[in-house]
mmCIF file of C-alpha atoms in Angstrom:
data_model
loop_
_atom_site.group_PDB
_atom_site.id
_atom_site.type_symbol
_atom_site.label_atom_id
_atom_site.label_comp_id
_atom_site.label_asym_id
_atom_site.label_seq_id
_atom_site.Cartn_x
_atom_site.Cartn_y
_atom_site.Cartn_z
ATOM 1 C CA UNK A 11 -53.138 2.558 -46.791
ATOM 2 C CA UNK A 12 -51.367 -0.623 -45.328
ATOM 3 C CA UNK A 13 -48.313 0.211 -46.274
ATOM 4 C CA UNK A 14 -48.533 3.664 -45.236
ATOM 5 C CA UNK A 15 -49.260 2.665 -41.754
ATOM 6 C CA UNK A 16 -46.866 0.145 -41.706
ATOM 7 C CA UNK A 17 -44.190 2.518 -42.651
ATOM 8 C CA UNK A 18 -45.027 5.288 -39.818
ATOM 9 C CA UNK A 19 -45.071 2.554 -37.124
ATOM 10 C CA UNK A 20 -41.465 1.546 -38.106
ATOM 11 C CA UNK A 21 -40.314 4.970 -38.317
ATOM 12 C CA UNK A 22 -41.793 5.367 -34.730
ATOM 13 C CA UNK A 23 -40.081 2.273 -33.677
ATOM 14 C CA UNK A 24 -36.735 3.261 -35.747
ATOM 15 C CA UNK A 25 -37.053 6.646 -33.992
ATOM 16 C CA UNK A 26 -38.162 5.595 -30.256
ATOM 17 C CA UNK A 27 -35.298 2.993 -30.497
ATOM 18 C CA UNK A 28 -33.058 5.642 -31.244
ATOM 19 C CA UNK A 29 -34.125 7.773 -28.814
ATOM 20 C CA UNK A 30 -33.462 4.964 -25.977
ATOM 21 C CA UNK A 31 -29.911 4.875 -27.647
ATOM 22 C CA UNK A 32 -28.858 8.581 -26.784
ATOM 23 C CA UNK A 33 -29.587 8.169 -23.612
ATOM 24 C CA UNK A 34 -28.207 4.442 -23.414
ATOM 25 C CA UNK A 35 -25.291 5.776 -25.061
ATOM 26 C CA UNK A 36 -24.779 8.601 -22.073
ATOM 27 C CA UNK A 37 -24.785 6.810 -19.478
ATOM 28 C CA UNK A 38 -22.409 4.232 -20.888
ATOM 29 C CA UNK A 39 -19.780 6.650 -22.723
ATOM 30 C CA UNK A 40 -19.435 8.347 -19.100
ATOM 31 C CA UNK A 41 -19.800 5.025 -17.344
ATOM 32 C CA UNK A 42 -16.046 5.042 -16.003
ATOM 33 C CA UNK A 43 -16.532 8.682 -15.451
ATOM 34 C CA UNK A 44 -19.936 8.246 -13.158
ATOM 35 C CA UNK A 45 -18.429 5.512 -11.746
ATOM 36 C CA UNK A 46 -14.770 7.375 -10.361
ATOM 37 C CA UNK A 47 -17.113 10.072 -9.219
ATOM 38 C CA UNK A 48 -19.410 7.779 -7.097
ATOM 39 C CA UNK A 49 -16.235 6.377 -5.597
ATOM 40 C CA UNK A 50 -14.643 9.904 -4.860
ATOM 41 C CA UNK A 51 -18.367 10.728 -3.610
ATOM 42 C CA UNK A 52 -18.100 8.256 -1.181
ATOM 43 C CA UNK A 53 -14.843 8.280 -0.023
ATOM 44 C CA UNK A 54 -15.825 11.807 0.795
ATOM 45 C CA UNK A 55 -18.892 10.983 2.743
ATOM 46 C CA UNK A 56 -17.045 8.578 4.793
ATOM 47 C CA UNK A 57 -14.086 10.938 5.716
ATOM 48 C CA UNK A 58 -13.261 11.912 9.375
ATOM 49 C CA UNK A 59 -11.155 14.324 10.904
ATOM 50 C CA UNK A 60 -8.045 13.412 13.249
ATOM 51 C CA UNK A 61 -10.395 13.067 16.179
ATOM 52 C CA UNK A 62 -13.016 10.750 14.377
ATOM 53 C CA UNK A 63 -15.558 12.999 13.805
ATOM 54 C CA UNK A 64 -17.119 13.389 10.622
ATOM 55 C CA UNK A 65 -15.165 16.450 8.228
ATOM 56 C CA UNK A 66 -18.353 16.921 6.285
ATOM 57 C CA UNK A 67 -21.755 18.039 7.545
ATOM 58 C CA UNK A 68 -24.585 16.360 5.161
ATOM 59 C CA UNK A 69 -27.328 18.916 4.227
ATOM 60 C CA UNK A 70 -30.735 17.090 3.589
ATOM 61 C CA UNK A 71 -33.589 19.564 2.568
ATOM 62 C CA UNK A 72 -37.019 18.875 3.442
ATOM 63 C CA UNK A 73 -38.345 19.889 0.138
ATOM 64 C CA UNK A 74 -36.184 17.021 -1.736
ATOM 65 C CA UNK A 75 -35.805 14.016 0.096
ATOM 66 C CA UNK A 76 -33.286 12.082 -0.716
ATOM 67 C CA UNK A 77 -31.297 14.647 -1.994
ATOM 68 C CA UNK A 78 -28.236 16.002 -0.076
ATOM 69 C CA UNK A 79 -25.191 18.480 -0.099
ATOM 70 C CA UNK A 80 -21.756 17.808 1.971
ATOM 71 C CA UNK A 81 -20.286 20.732 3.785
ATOM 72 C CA UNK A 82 -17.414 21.560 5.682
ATOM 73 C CA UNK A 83 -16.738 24.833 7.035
ATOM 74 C CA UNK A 84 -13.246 26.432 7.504
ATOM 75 C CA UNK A 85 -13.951 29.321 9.985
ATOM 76 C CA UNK A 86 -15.572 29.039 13.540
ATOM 77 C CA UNK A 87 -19.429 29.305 13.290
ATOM 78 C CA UNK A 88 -19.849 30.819 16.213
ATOM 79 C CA UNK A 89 -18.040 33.585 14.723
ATOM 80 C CA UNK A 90 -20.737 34.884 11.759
ATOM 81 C CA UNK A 91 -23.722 33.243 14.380
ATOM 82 C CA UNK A 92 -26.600 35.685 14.074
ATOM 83 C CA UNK A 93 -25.220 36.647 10.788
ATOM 84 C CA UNK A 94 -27.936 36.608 8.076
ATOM 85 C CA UNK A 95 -28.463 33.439 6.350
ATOM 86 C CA UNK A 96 -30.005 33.923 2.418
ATOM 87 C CA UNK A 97 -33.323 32.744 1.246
ATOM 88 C CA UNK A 98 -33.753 31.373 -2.179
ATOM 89 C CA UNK A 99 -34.911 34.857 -3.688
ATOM 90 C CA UNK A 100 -31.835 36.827 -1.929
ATOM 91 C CA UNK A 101 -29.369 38.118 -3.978
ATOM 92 C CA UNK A 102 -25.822 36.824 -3.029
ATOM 93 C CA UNK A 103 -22.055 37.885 -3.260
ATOM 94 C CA UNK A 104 -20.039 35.072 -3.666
ATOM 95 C CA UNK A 105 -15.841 34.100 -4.053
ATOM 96 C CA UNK A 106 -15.911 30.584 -5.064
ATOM 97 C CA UNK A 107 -13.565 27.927 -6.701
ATOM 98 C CA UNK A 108 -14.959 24.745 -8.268
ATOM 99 C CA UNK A 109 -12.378 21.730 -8.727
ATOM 100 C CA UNK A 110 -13.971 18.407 -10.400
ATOM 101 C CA UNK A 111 -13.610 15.020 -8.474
ATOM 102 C CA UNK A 112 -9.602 14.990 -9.433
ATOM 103 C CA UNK A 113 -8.856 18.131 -8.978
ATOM 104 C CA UNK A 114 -8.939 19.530 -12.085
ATOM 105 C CA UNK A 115 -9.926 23.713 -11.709
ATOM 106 C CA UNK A 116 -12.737 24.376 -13.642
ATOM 107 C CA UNK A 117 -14.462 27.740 -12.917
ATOM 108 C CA UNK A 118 -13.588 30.501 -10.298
ATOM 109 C CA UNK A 119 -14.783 34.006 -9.227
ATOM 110 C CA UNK A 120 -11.877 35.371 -9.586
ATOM 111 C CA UNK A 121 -12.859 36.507 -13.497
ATOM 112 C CA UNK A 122 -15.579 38.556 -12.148
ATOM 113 C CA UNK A 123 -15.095 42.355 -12.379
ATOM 114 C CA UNK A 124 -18.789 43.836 -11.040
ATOM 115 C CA UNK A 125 -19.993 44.104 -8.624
ATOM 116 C CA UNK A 126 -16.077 44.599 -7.430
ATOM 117 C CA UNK A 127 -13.164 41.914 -8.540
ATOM 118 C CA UNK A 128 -13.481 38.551 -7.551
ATOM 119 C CA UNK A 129 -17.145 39.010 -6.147
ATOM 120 C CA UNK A 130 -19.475 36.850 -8.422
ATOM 121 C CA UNK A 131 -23.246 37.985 -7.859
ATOM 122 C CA UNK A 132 -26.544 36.217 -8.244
ATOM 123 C CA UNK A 133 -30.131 35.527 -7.234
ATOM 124 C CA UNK A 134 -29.687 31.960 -5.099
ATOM 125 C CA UNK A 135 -32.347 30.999 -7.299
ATOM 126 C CA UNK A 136 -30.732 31.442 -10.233
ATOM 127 C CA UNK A 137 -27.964 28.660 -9.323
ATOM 128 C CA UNK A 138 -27.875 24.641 -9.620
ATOM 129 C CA UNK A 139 -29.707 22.968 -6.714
ATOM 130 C CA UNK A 140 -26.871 21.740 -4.917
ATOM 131 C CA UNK A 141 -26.038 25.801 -4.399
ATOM 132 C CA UNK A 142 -29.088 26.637 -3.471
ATOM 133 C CA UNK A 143 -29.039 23.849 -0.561
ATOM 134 C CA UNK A 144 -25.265 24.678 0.840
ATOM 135 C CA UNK A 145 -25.745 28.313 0.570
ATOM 136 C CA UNK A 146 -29.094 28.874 2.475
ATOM 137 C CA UNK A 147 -27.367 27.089 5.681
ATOM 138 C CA UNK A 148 -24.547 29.135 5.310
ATOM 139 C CA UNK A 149 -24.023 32.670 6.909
ATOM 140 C CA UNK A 150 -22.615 35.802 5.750
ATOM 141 C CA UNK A 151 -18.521 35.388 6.697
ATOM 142 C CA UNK A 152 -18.767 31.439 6.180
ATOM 143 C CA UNK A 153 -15.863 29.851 3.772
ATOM 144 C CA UNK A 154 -16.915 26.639 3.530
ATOM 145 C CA UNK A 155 -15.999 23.239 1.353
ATOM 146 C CA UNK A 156 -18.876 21.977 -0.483
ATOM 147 C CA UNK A 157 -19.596 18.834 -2.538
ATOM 148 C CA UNK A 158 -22.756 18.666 -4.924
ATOM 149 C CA UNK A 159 -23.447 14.803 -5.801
ATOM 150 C CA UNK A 160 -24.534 15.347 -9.559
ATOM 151 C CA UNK A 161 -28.078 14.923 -9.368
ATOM 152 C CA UNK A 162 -27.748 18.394 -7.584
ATOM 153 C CA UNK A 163 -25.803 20.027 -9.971
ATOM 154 C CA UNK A 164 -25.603 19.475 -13.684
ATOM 155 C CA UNK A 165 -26.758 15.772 -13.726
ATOM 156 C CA UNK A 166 -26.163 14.358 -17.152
ATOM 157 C CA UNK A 167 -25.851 17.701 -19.101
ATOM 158 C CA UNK A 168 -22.250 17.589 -20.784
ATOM 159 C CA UNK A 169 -20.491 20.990 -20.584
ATOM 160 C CA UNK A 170 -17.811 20.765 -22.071
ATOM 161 C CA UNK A 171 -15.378 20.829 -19.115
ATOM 162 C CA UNK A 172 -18.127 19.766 -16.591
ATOM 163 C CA UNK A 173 -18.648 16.098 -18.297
ATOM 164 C CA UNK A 174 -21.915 14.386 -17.217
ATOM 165 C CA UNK A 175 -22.162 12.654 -13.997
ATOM 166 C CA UNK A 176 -20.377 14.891 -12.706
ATOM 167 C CA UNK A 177 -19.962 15.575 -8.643
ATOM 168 C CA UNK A 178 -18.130 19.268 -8.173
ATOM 169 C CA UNK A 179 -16.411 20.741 -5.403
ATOM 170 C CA UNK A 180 -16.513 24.197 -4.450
ATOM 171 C CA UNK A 181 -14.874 26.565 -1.935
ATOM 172 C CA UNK A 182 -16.930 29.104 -1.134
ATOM 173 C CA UNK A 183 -17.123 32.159 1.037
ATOM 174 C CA UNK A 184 -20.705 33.829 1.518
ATOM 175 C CA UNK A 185 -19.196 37.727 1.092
ATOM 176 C CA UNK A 186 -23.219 39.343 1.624
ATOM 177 C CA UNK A 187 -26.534 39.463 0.432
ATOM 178 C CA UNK A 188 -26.972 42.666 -1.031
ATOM 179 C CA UNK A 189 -30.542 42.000 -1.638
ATOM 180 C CA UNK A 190 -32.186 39.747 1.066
ATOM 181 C CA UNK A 191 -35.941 39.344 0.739
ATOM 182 C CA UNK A 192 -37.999 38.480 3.287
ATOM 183 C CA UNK A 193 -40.263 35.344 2.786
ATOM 184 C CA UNK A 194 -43.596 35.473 0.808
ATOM 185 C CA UNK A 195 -45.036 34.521 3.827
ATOM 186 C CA UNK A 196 -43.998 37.441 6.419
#
């Protein structure tokens, strides 16, 4: 019975121990990687335009403090105001291109055949967080530059092309909302 015991608590310990590897082992096989992305991140945050003004607009949601978005829109605003904005169960058309930290192309709508070429369509819901936050303060007509940090998009999930740690850049342009759904609320 001893021996029993004493064999299932160093499995446990053989197995917890390897457990704490894999994720060890994560964080440092990407550890240059996370680290040339928090740099890029960074440099990003700090950037200005000619006039000293920021370039990027930092989105902070309420419902995740600490968590934030950087966005930079291409057309005038005050063109698409009173636009509609979409709420997280609206159904969105999308044109997007997503570049990694260096530049490297990764994904694009331009694949997408239906609803019509180029348009890709989803729920905002059904997107990574980081989406979800730059979209909803976007408007119908926007094009806009937008940087997810990686705990708002794939965090340490490896992709295959999308490597862990991984901040993404997108260029977006909010085409409509098909579907917009009014708040459970109203």
């Amino acid at each position: 019975m001893k021996k029993t015991t004493i064999l299932a608590l160093a499995a446990l310990a053989i197995a917890s121990a390897s457990c704490k590897d894999d994720l060890k082992t994560t964080w440092d096989e990407y550890s240059d990687w996370r680290e040339a992305n928090e740099a890029w991140l960074q440099e990003q945050r700090l950037r200005t335009n000619p006039d000293g003004t920021p370039y990027y607009e930092v989105i902070e949601p309420d419902w995740n403090p600490g968590a934030y978005v950087l966005i930079h829109y291409f057309n005038d605003r005050a063109e698409t105001e009173g636009n509609l904005s979409p709420l997280y169960t609206s159904t969105i058309d999308t044109r997007y291109e997503l570049h990694l930290y260096n530049d490297v192309a990764v994904d694009s709508s331009t694949t997408s055949t239906s609803p019509a070429p180029g348009i890709f369509r989803t729920q905002l819901k059904n997107t990574v967080q980081g989406w979800a936050m730059a979209l909803s303060n976007m408007r119908c007509g926007d094009t806009a530059q937008v940087i997810l940090p990686y705990g708002v998009a794939y965090g340490a999930q490896n992709l295959g092309t999308i490597l862990p740690y991984s901040n993404l850049r997108f260029n977006i342009r909010l085409v409509d909302i098909p579907y917009y759904e009014a708040p459970p609320y109203e």
